[in-house]
PDB file of C-alpha atoms in Angstrom:
ATOM      1  CA  MET A 202     127.961 -26.491  70.481  1.00 40.00           C
ATOM      2  CA  SER A 203     130.266 -23.941  72.195  1.00 42.00           C
ATOM      3  CA  THR A 204     133.673 -22.968  70.929  1.00 42.00           C
ATOM      4  CA  HIS A 205     135.403 -24.756  73.818  1.00 44.00           C
ATOM      5  CA  SER A 206     133.311 -27.929  73.003  1.00 44.00           C
ATOM      6  CA  ASN A 207     134.459 -27.723  69.479  1.00 44.00           C
ATOM      7  CA  PHE A 208     138.130 -27.370  70.631  1.00 43.00           C
ATOM      8  CA  ILE A 209     137.773 -30.512  72.720  1.00 47.00           C
ATOM      9  CA  SER A 210     136.152 -32.442  69.905  1.00 45.00           C
ATOM     10  CA  GLN A 211     139.149 -31.493  67.586  1.00 52.00           C
ATOM     11  CA  MET A 212     141.576 -32.581  70.073  1.00 79.00           C
ATOM     12  CA  LEU A 213     139.895 -36.028  70.526  1.00 94.00           C
ATOM     13  CA  LYS A 214     140.017 -38.502  67.723  1.00 93.00           C
ATOM     14  CA  ILE A 215     137.527 -41.393  68.216  1.00 95.00           C
ATOM     15  CA  PRO A 216     137.081 -44.145  65.536  1.00 94.00           C
ATOM     16  CA  LYS A 217     133.496 -44.044  64.093  1.00 91.00           C
ATOM     17  CA  ASN A 218     132.741 -47.665  65.027  1.00 91.00           C
ATOM     18  CA  LEU A 219     132.816 -46.849  68.846  1.00 94.00           C
ATOM     19  CA  LYS A 220     129.599 -45.860  70.114  1.00 93.00           C
ATOM     20  CA  LYS A 221     128.423 -44.378  73.481  1.00 95.00           C
ATOM     21  CA  LYS A 222     127.535 -47.048  76.062  1.00 95.00           C
ATOM     22  CA  ARG A 223     126.689 -45.128  79.228  1.00 95.00           C
ATOM     23  CA  GLU A 224     126.354 -41.829  80.967  1.00 96.00           C
ATOM     24  CA  ILE A 225     129.255 -40.738  83.156  1.00 97.00           C
ATOM     25  CA  THR A 226     128.058 -39.247  86.452  1.00 97.00           C
ATOM     26  CA  LEU A 227     131.411 -37.844  87.505  1.00 98.00           C
ATOM     27  CA  THR A 228     132.002 -34.220  86.338  1.00 98.00           C
ATOM     28  CA  PRO A 229     135.326 -32.470  85.521  1.00 98.00           C
ATOM     29  CA  LYS A 230     134.977 -30.696  88.866  1.00 98.00           C
ATOM     30  CA  ASP A 231     134.696 -34.021  90.704  1.00 98.00           C
ATOM     31  CA  LEU A 232     137.975 -35.282  89.008  1.00 98.00           C
ATOM     32  CA  LYS A 233     139.755 -32.069  89.740  1.00 98.00           C
ATOM     33  CA  ASN A 234     138.700 -31.987  93.377  1.00 98.00           C
ATOM     34  CA  PHE A 235     139.889 -35.584  93.930  1.00 98.00           C
ATOM     35  CA  GLU A 236     143.420 -34.575  92.986  1.00 98.00           C
ATOM     36  CA  LYS A 237     143.291 -31.458  94.946  1.00 98.00           C
ATOM     37  CA  ASP A 238     142.420 -33.773  97.990  1.00 98.00           C
ATOM     38  CA  VAL A 239     145.441 -35.897  97.116  1.00 98.00           C
ATOM     39  CA  ILE A 240     147.671 -32.785  97.089  1.00 97.00           C
ATOM     40  CA  LYS A 241     146.435 -31.717 100.510  1.00 97.00           C
ATOM     41  CA  PHE A 242     147.139 -35.258 101.919  1.00 97.00           C
ATOM     42  CA  TYR A 243     150.614 -35.163 100.235  1.00 96.00           C
ATOM     43  CA  GLU A 244     151.290 -31.675 101.813  1.00 95.00           C
ATOM     44  CA  ASN A 245     150.269 -32.891 105.202  1.00 94.00           C
ATOM     45  CA  LYS A 246     152.682 -35.822 104.868  1.00 93.00           C
ATOM     46  CA  LEU A 247     149.894 -38.452 104.914  1.00 93.00           C
ATOM     47  CA  ILE A 248     151.102 -39.815 101.642  1.00 94.00           C
ATOM     48  CA  ARG A 249     154.702 -40.946 101.900  1.00 90.00           C
ATOM     49  CA  SER A 250     155.344 -42.273  98.430  1.00 91.00           C
ATOM     50  CA  PRO A 251     155.495 -40.926  94.758  1.00 92.00           C
ATOM     51  CA  ILE A 252     152.233 -39.582  93.340  1.00 95.00           C
ATOM     52  CA  HIS A 253     151.408 -38.946  89.600  1.00 95.00           C
ATOM     53  CA  LEU A 254     148.600 -36.495  89.336  1.00 97.00           C
ATOM     54  CA  SER A 255     146.150 -36.244  86.392  1.00 96.00           C
ATOM     55  CA  GLY A 256     144.855 -32.865  85.101  1.00 97.00           C
ATOM     56  CA  ASN A 257     143.733 -30.798  82.190  1.00 96.00           C
ATOM     57  CA  ASN A 258     142.139 -33.887  80.312  1.00 97.00           C
ATOM     58  CA  GLU A 259     138.956 -34.273  82.256  1.00 97.00           C
ATOM     59  CA  LYS A 260     136.548 -33.616  79.371  1.00 96.00           C
ATOM     60  CA  GLN A 261     138.353 -35.875  76.968  1.00 97.00           C
ATOM     61  CA  LEU A 262     138.517 -38.776  79.454  1.00 98.00           C
ATOM     62  CA  ILE A 263     134.788 -38.380  80.408  1.00 98.00           C
ATOM     63  CA  LYS A 264     133.825 -38.679  76.773  1.00 97.00           C
ATOM     64  CA  ILE A 265     136.158 -41.787  76.335  1.00 98.00           C
ATOM     65  CA  PHE A 266     134.798 -43.578  79.339  1.00 98.00           C
ATOM     66  CA  SER A 267     131.263 -43.049  78.007  1.00 98.00           C
ATOM     67  CA  LEU A 268     132.348 -45.629  75.430  1.00 98.00           C
ATOM     68  CA  ILE A 269     133.576 -48.119  78.007  1.00 98.00           C
ATOM     69  CA  SER A 270     131.275 -50.654  79.675  1.00 97.00           C
ATOM     70  CA  PRO A 271     131.748 -51.323  83.423  1.00 96.00           C
ATOM     71  CA  GLU A 272     132.388 -54.978  82.454  1.00 97.00           C
ATOM     72  CA  ASP A 273     135.277 -54.037  80.126  1.00 98.00           C
ATOM     73  CA  TYR A 274     138.846 -54.382  81.151  1.00 98.00           C
ATOM     74  CA  VAL A 275     140.859 -51.286  81.571  1.00 98.00           C
ATOM     75  CA  PHE A 276     144.683 -51.150  81.674  1.00 98.00           C
ATOM     76  CA  SER A 277     146.283 -47.913  82.739  1.00 98.00           C
ATOM     77  CA  ASN A 278     149.782 -46.472  83.404  1.00 95.00           C
ATOM     78  CA  TRP A 279     151.228 -44.561  86.391  1.00 93.00           C
ATOM     79  CA  ARG A 280     149.016 -41.546  85.948  1.00 95.00           C
ATOM     80  CA  SER A 281     145.814 -43.538  86.579  1.00 97.00           C
ATOM     81  CA  HIS A 282     143.746 -41.710  89.177  1.00 98.00           C
ATOM     82  CA  TYR A 283     141.175 -40.384  86.679  1.00 98.00           C
ATOM     83  CA  HIS A 284     141.088 -43.651  84.899  1.00 98.00           C
ATOM     84  CA  ALA A 285     140.245 -45.638  88.028  1.00 98.00           C
ATOM     85  CA  LEU A 286     137.673 -43.135  89.212  1.00 98.00           C
ATOM     86  CA  LEU A 287     135.855 -43.157  85.796  1.00 98.00           C
ATOM     87  CA  HIS A 288     135.846 -47.000  85.592  1.00 98.00           C
ATOM     88  CA  GLY A 289     134.024 -47.185  88.840  1.00 98.00           C
ATOM     89  CA  ILE A 290     136.426 -47.790  91.533  1.00 98.00           C
ATOM     90  CA  PRO A 291     135.152 -46.034  94.744  1.00 98.00           C
ATOM     91  CA  LYS A 292     137.081 -42.858  95.752  1.00 97.00           C
ATOM     92  CA  GLU A 293     137.688 -44.175  99.237  1.00 97.00           C
ATOM     93  CA  GLN A 294     139.308 -47.435  97.745  1.00 98.00           C
ATOM     94  CA  ILE A 295     141.613 -45.420  95.433  1.00 98.00           C
ATOM     95  CA  LEU A 296     142.699 -43.140  98.270  1.00 97.00           C
ATOM     96  CA  SER A 297     143.418 -46.152 100.400  1.00 97.00           C
ATOM     97  CA  MET A 298     145.766 -47.583  97.734  1.00 97.00           C
ATOM     98  CA  ILE A 299     147.374 -44.242  97.277  1.00 97.00           C
ATOM     99  CA  PHE A 300     148.018 -43.897 101.091  1.00 96.00           C
ATOM    100  CA  SER A 301     149.579 -47.333 100.889  1.00 95.00           C
ATOM    101  CA  GLY A 302     152.082 -46.305  98.238  1.00 94.00           C
ATOM    102  CA  LYS A 303     150.135 -47.680  95.238  1.00 94.00           C
ATOM    103  CA  SER A 304     149.529 -44.396  93.308  1.00 94.00           C
ATOM    104  CA  MET A 305     151.421 -45.893  90.306  1.00 92.00           C
ATOM    105  CA  SER A 306     149.804 -49.388  90.529  1.00 94.00           C
ATOM    106  CA  ILE A 307     146.138 -49.072  91.323  1.00 97.00           C
ATOM    107  CA  SER A 308     144.334 -52.259  90.580  1.00 97.00           C
ATOM    108  CA  SER A 309     140.920 -53.785  91.233  1.00 97.00           C
ATOM    109  CA  LYS A 310     139.960 -57.317  90.270  1.00 96.00           C
ATOM    110  CA  ARG A 311     136.357 -56.521  90.899  1.00 97.00           C
ATOM    111  CA  HIS A 312     136.366 -53.646  88.526  1.00 98.00           C
ATOM    112  CA  ASN A 313     138.672 -55.187  85.904  1.00 98.00           C
ATOM    113  CA  PHE A 314     141.237 -52.459  86.360  1.00 98.00           C
ATOM    114  CA  TYR A 315     145.055 -52.735  86.410  1.00 98.00           C
ATOM    115  CA  ALA A 316     147.682 -50.095  86.254  1.00 97.00           C
ATOM    116  CA  SER A 317     151.551 -50.417  85.783  1.00 94.00           C
ATOM    117  CA  SER A 318     154.357 -47.978  86.521  1.00 91.00           C
ATOM    118  CA  ILE A 319     156.514 -49.544  83.893  1.00 93.00           C
ATOM    119  CA  VAL A 320     156.580 -47.722  80.510  1.00 90.00           C
ATOM    120  CA  GLY A 321     154.325 -49.708  78.173  1.00 92.00           C
ATOM    121  CA  GLY A 322     154.026 -52.418  80.869  1.00 94.00           C
ATOM    122  CA  CYS A 323     150.256 -52.840  80.344  1.00 96.00           C
ATOM    123  CA  ILE A 324     150.484 -53.226  76.602  1.00 98.00           C
ATOM    124  CA  PRO A 325     151.378 -57.006  76.501  1.00 97.00           C
ATOM    125  CA  ILE A 326     149.116 -57.714  79.436  1.00 98.00           C
ATOM    126  CA  SER A 327     146.195 -56.056  77.683  1.00 98.00           C
ATOM    127  CA  LEU A 328     147.018 -58.011  74.525  1.00 98.00           C
ATOM    128  CA  GLY A 329     147.004 -61.300  76.454  1.00 98.00           C
ATOM    129  CA  THR A 330     143.791 -60.397  78.142  1.00 98.00           C
ATOM    130  CA  SER A 331     142.051 -59.584  74.772  1.00 98.00           C
ATOM    131  CA  LEU A 332     143.274 -62.927  73.293  1.00 98.00           C
ATOM    132  CA  ALA A 333     141.887 -64.858  76.328  1.00 98.00           C
ATOM    133  CA  ILE A 334     138.492 -63.015  75.916  1.00 97.00           C
ATOM    134  CA  LYS A 335     138.297 -64.116  72.336  1.00 97.00           C
ATOM    135  CA  ARG A 336     139.087 -67.748  73.160  1.00 97.00           C
ATOM    136  CA  LYS A 337     136.181 -67.666  75.702  1.00 97.00           C
ATOM    137  CA  LYS A 338     133.988 -66.161  72.946  1.00 96.00           C
ATOM    138  CA  SER A 339     133.281 -63.190  75.205  1.00 96.00           C
ATOM    139  CA  LYS A 340     132.180 -59.909  73.829  1.00 92.00           C
ATOM    140  CA  ARG A 341     133.940 -57.799  76.473  1.00 96.00           C
ATOM    141  CA  GLN A 342     136.286 -55.134  75.327  1.00 98.00           C
ATOM    142  CA  VAL A 343     139.797 -54.320  76.517  1.00 98.00           C
ATOM    143  CA  TRP A 344     141.046 -50.796  76.733  1.00 98.00           C
ATOM    144  CA  CYS A 345     144.818 -49.875  77.036  1.00 98.00           C
ATOM    145  CA  PHE A 346     145.676 -46.314  77.960  1.00 98.00           C
ATOM    146  CA  ILE A 347     149.264 -45.241  76.975  1.00 97.00           C
ATOM    147  CA  GLY A 348     151.201 -41.996  76.590  1.00 94.00           C
ATOM    148  CA  ASP A 349     153.050 -40.698  73.595  1.00 92.00           C
ATOM    149  CA  MET A 350     156.229 -42.045  74.887  1.00 90.00           C
ATOM    150  CA  SER A 351     154.785 -45.639  75.178  1.00 93.00           C
ATOM    151  CA  PHE A 352     153.185 -45.383  71.772  1.00 94.00           C
ATOM    152  CA  GLU A 353     156.641 -45.064  70.159  1.00 91.00           C
ATOM    153  CA  THR A 354     157.944 -48.301  71.703  1.00 91.00           C
ATOM    154  CA  GLY A 355     158.263 -51.529  69.893  1.00 93.00           C
ATOM    155  CA  ALA A 356     155.904 -53.153  72.397  1.00 96.00           C
ATOM    156  CA  PHE A 357     153.087 -51.011  71.148  1.00 97.00           C
ATOM    157  CA  HIS A 358     153.499 -51.675  67.546  1.00 96.00           C
ATOM    158  CA  GLU A 359     153.900 -55.375  67.903  1.00 97.00           C
ATOM    159  CA  ALA A 360     150.856 -55.645  70.089  1.00 98.00           C
ATOM    160  CA  TYR A 361     148.778 -53.375  67.757  1.00 98.00           C
ATOM    161  CA  LYS A 362     149.627 -55.565  64.681  1.00 98.00           C
ATOM    162  CA  TYR A 363     149.031 -58.774  66.514  1.00 98.00           C
ATOM    163  CA  SER A 364     145.668 -57.636  67.905  1.00 98.00           C
ATOM    164  CA  ARG A 365     144.549 -56.459  64.376  1.00 98.00           C
ATOM    165  CA  ASN A 366     145.864 -59.623  62.651  1.00 98.00           C
ATOM    166  CA  HIS A 367     143.763 -61.740  65.158  1.00 98.00           C
ATOM    167  CA  SER A 368     140.789 -59.481  65.288  1.00 97.00           C
ATOM    168  CA  LEU A 369     140.998 -58.921  69.085  1.00 98.00           C
ATOM    169  CA  ASN A 370     138.727 -56.606  71.056  1.00 97.00           C
ATOM    170  CA  LEU A 371     141.629 -54.437  72.078  1.00 98.00           C
ATOM    171  CA  ASN A 372     141.224 -50.611  72.020  1.00 98.00           C
ATOM    172  CA  PHE A 373     144.207 -48.290  72.416  1.00 98.00           C
ATOM    173  CA  VAL A 374     144.005 -44.823  73.826  1.00 98.00           C
ATOM    174  CA  ILE A 375     146.934 -42.556  73.291  1.00 96.00           C
ATOM    175  CA  GLU A 376     147.135 -39.563  75.686  1.00 96.00           C
ATOM    176  CA  ASP A 377     149.679 -37.227  74.100  1.00 94.00           C
ATOM    177  CA  ASN A 378     150.996 -34.625  76.516  1.00 94.00           C
ATOM    178  CA  GLY A 379     154.084 -34.086  74.275  1.00 89.00           C
ATOM    179  CA  LEU A 380     156.422 -35.433  76.954  1.00 88.00           C
ATOM    180  CA  SER A 381     158.479 -38.521  77.490  1.00 85.00           C
ATOM    181  CA  THR A 382     158.538 -38.211  81.228  1.00 86.00           C
ATOM    182  CA  ASN A 383     160.197 -34.688  81.229  1.00 86.00           C
ATOM    183  CA  THR A 384     161.796 -34.639  77.817  1.00 86.00           C
ATOM    184  CA  PRO A 385     159.825 -33.397  74.776  1.00 87.00           C
ATOM    185  CA  THR A 386     158.736 -36.464  72.851  1.00 85.00           C
ATOM    186  CA  LYS A 387     159.618 -34.971  69.528  1.00 83.00           C
ATOM    187  CA  ALA A 388     163.263 -34.404  70.769  1.00 82.00           C
ATOM    188  CA  THR A 389     163.315 -37.928  72.113  1.00 78.00           C
ATOM    189  CA  TRP A 390     162.078 -39.808  69.020  1.00 75.00           C
ATOM    190  CA  ILE A 391     162.971 -37.269  66.279  1.00 71.00           C
ATOM    191  CA  LYS A 392     160.337 -38.523  63.854  1.00 72.00           C
ATOM    192  CA  GLN A 393     157.040 -39.508  65.468  1.00 76.00           C
ATOM    193  CA  SER A 394     155.087 -42.567  64.176  1.00 84.00           C
ATOM    194  CA  THR A 395     151.712 -42.164  62.453  1.00 90.00           C
ATOM    195  CA  ILE A 396     148.627 -42.644  64.615  1.00 92.00           C
ATOM    196  CA  PRO A 397     146.573 -45.577  63.296  1.00 95.00           C
ATOM    197  CA  LYS A 398     142.999 -44.662  62.229  1.00 94.00           C
ATOM    198  CA  ASP A 399     141.373 -47.159  64.586  1.00 96.00           C
ATOM    199  CA  VAL A 400     143.201 -45.780  67.784  1.00 97.00           C
ATOM    200  CA  ILE A 401     141.657 -43.242  70.152  1.00 97.00           C
ATOM    201  CA  TYR A 402     143.944 -40.208  70.277  1.00 96.00           C
ATOM    202  CA  TYR A 403     144.050 -36.829  72.037  1.00 96.00           C
ATOM    203  CA  LYS A 404     146.397 -34.168  72.998  1.00 95.00           C
ATOM    204  CA  TYR A 405     146.618 -32.203  76.195  1.00 95.00           C
ATOM    205  CA  LYS A 406     149.019 -30.006  78.179  1.00 95.00           C
ATOM    206  CA  ARG A 407     150.256 -31.445  81.562  1.00 94.00           C
ATOM    207  CA  ILE A 408     149.455 -29.054  84.424  1.00 95.00           C
ATOM    208  CA  TYR A 409     151.248 -31.080  87.100  1.00 95.00           C
ATOM    209  CA  PRO A 410     154.951 -32.230  87.341  1.00 93.00           C
ATOM    210  CA  HIS A 411     155.680 -35.759  86.183  1.00 92.00           C
ATOM    211  CA  HIS A 412     155.522 -36.795  89.790  1.00 91.00           C
ATOM    212  CA  GLY A 413     154.846 -35.022  93.069  1.00 93.00           C
ATOM    213  CA  ILE A 414     153.103 -31.674  93.372  1.00 94.00           C
ATOM    214  CA  GLY A 415     155.765 -29.232  92.503  1.00 91.00           C
ATOM    215  CA  LYS A 416     156.834 -28.638  96.006  1.00 88.00           C
ATOM    216  CA  TRP A 417     159.556 -30.134  98.141  1.00 86.00           C
ATOM    217  CA  ILE A 418     157.933 -31.944 101.023  1.00 83.00           C
ATOM    218  CA  LEU A 419     160.372 -32.913 103.905  1.00 77.00           C
ATOM    219  CA  PHE A 420     159.054 -35.897 105.711  1.00 73.00           C
TER     220      PHE A 420
END
């Protein structure tokens, strides 16, 4: 294993009970190129609404989505482009939603995918979905992607405890870029909570602004 691969594995904490389920055909380059295309469309004023770009976490997400079955439910946040691509939503469909102003709320009933622009907004929805799955005696899993800011909210801790108390198939993924929007998370929350051992966790450095492309586009 290369030094870079070792670094990635150290930055990604996956519970031992989660096993690989499929091969991901998308490469880090594919993901990066998608966002580069979005940037070009935005610069050319073809996208006339806020966008939230993903980047610098391609390898971690490819490894995580190899654990996720296409039949599983995935709940995401406003930075959801990579999540949507990796869960199987066609590139053209995602771009269509972005063009129509839904960069922060990409969803597809067919692909069991839903994203919310509200901080922690998907946490209670993912909890309710996992409870419904249990009542139907289904073996499908639910995956909820949140940032380090949402992780500190009461919504996460209440949902986490409820899901564990009732043995629900709810998997949390914490994507820690060290920022609560644009404020360092450590400065926002002073003392950060302990990451539960059965939660997927990784750290990465954001390479794009919270929203936009870092340039002022006059429409």
